[in-house]
Amino acid sequence: MIKPRSRRGGGRPTISDVARKAGVGAITVSRALREPERVSQDLRRQIQAAVDELGYVPDPNARALASARAEVFGVLVPSLTNNVFAEVVRGIYDSLSDSPFRIQLGNTHYSGLEEERLLQVFGSQRPAALIVAGIDQTPASRKLLENAGCPVVQVMETGPDPVDMMVGFSHLDGGRTATEHLIEMGYRRIGFIGARMDPRSQRRLAGYRIAMEKAGLFDPRLITTTPVPSSVSLGRELFRDALAKVPTLDGVFCNNDDIALGVLFECHRAAIDVPKTIGIVGFNDLDMMQVAFPSITSIRTYRYEIGRRAVAMALAAIAGDRPQERVVDLGFELKRRESTAR
Amino acid sequence: MIKPRSRRGGGRPTISDVARKAGVGAITVSRALREPERVSQDLRRQIQAAVDELGYVPDPNARALASARAEVFGVLVPSLTNNVFAEVVRGIYDSLSDSPFRIQLGNTHYSGLEEERLLQVFGSQRPAALIVAGIDQTPASRKLLENAGCPVVQVMETGPDPVDMMVGFSHLDGGRTATEHLIEMGYRRIGFIGARMDPRSQRRLAGYRIAMEKAGLFDPRLITTTPVPSSVSLGRELFRDALAKVPTLDGVFCNNDDIALGVLFECHRAAIDVPKTIGIVGFNDLDMMQVAFPSITSIRTYRYEIGRRAVAMALAAIAGDRPQERVVDLGFELKRRESTAR
DNA sequence: GCGCGGGATGGTAGCGCTACCAACAAAGCC
DNA sequence: GGCTTTGTTGGTAGCGCTACCATCCCGCGC
């Protein structure tokens, strides 16, 4: 009647194999692995020896099922290739690499619907925490996050109404600061060039507009945007469009650094002097901005740090002490460089 | 004695809730969800209605435990921010987005030890397939892959001895082709500039060496490398080192496009004419290579396609028909541009 | 000497699902 | 008409682990 052992399990050692070998109960092995301080030294050593000898690795699925909690962080970003999110994700990975937590990474492709679907999938695993990019979730997504039963951190931006916690900075302020810098440096016909135009880009544009209006320089024809995903080559094209539209253009605030680089290259190609004829400001301050010739002024953002902080906050919440400040603004910094040094 | 329902599970509906509501057995619900064609139309409809009404989502952990197989693809890459791997990962995600498979992404940080550790963790979940970057696994990692009990695809490179399947191209041939192009264009004192110098970079260097030796141009002083992670700014620095070492340098083959871009910017800054005084070749052909001024010659590689193909092969193997060609070489293409057009 | 608190250990009963096999009805065969 | 065959459905028994509670033992106070 009694089968010798797992007919399905492919013969990997289980917790009871370890228990038998160590001469203890299965539950003691479980404890020794999860809360060693609750097991006596002697047993702990015996159990460790048995674990090593058998090469036992706990089955995370069984663990999750029994404890109704998976040791998984769900992470949702709109793009995997955009360096900005890659940095955030890297921060998350680095912060979690010594923890028992695994990471489930989802790509929403900047789509609210995909985000909902992934949230559904991720939620079904009872994750330990959820980290999502952005603050513009659909109502359905928001509900899913609220009912996830775990800490939730919205990253990249700050806003007034966190689902749970937030780490980021103000894109509007970033856009305004960049634009004000151009104005301050004496540029007047300052264009905004933006690709993708996701919600964060929209807010940068809003910041641009505020600064321009305040200075009495706003003109809708100065704005050139497209929903097409951002790239260096697209930056070049958009700049040509912008220049064709407004030949008197004397500065551009770019949605991001890829676009800015494309603008710079086109200036080289068309023999337009930077910064004398055209001033350029980027956004994010990728490494290449300071190496470019001329080096490009940009808004430095702390992507890696956002990832790290998000994990730290989630971990604290899991441990029971939710940080009292639920919205953390990591700010940004204007890096003044040659591209605007008139 | 009998508790009403799950005291632990947080009250989410289970398969038996659905079964009760639909008036069928739990196993029939399970089948209706996984192999609908084995359940009659009528029941299928009833069950679907119950699922929708209750908002039932199957618990992947319970599923994995019961079936001894998780619907998870394990993916191991050495870096998350390197655009090259990000593209591969994007290809994997896109290919899997309509499937029931989830993705478990691990970052090995170019470390064999981390790879082993992650393989251990990933293996404990009984993944449906494993995709790993590179072909230089440690013996322990190789054993783990062989015993994983699932399809394994090594990506980025091809080699003689696949664990199971492979998709990639020859980095050695790529390096040789790039170097031969420079020689053909009349450059003679051609340097190799490389950062990180992971196994793939080493093979590109080997290709460079073969081409240089064949042309009787090889000189070890032409090689400038560092284990430091690659970046545009590093490219600039390495180029200055190379030029200081060999002032007669008239061309460089760069390890990758970031380095090449750094070299180009330094040439601008030092007023070195490209391509007349110095020829530049990159590797991977990122979008910005064709936009740069002058545009940069590079070896185009098919990263996204590698990701897609790897998934397709794994999926085929899961479905039972392993592709007969277990090693797929996607090749590369030399993109001749202004930076070598003497 | 007795009872009692507290730390260490173990047994039992699931977690939610699916593999396996049994049961049964309808259909096809001689 | 009795037989097998085929297709549909359900029951039972786990998968490997942990929550919960029971048990045991030690040392302590009175």
XYZ file of C-alpha atoms (C1' of nucleotides) in Angstrom, chain B residues 15 26-39 58 63 67 71, chain C residues 17-20:
23
model
C -10.855 25.266 -7.392
C -12.872 19.758 -8.849
C -10.862 17.702 -11.263
C -13.205 18.631 -14.071
C -12.589 22.291 -13.391
C -8.880 21.607 -13.475
C -9.233 19.912 -16.818
C -11.503 22.555 -18.256
C -8.783 25.087 -17.541
C -5.810 23.111 -18.807
C -7.202 20.852 -21.539
C -10.555 22.296 -22.539
C -10.950 19.896 -25.435
C -11.340 17.022 -23.010
C -14.397 18.560 -21.382
C -5.387 29.211 -10.138
C -0.211 23.724 -9.392
C 2.294 18.496 -11.074
C 5.309 26.967 -15.564
C -3.919 21.541 -6.967
C -3.276 17.361 -10.259
C -1.851 12.183 -11.372
C -3.882 8.091 -11.422
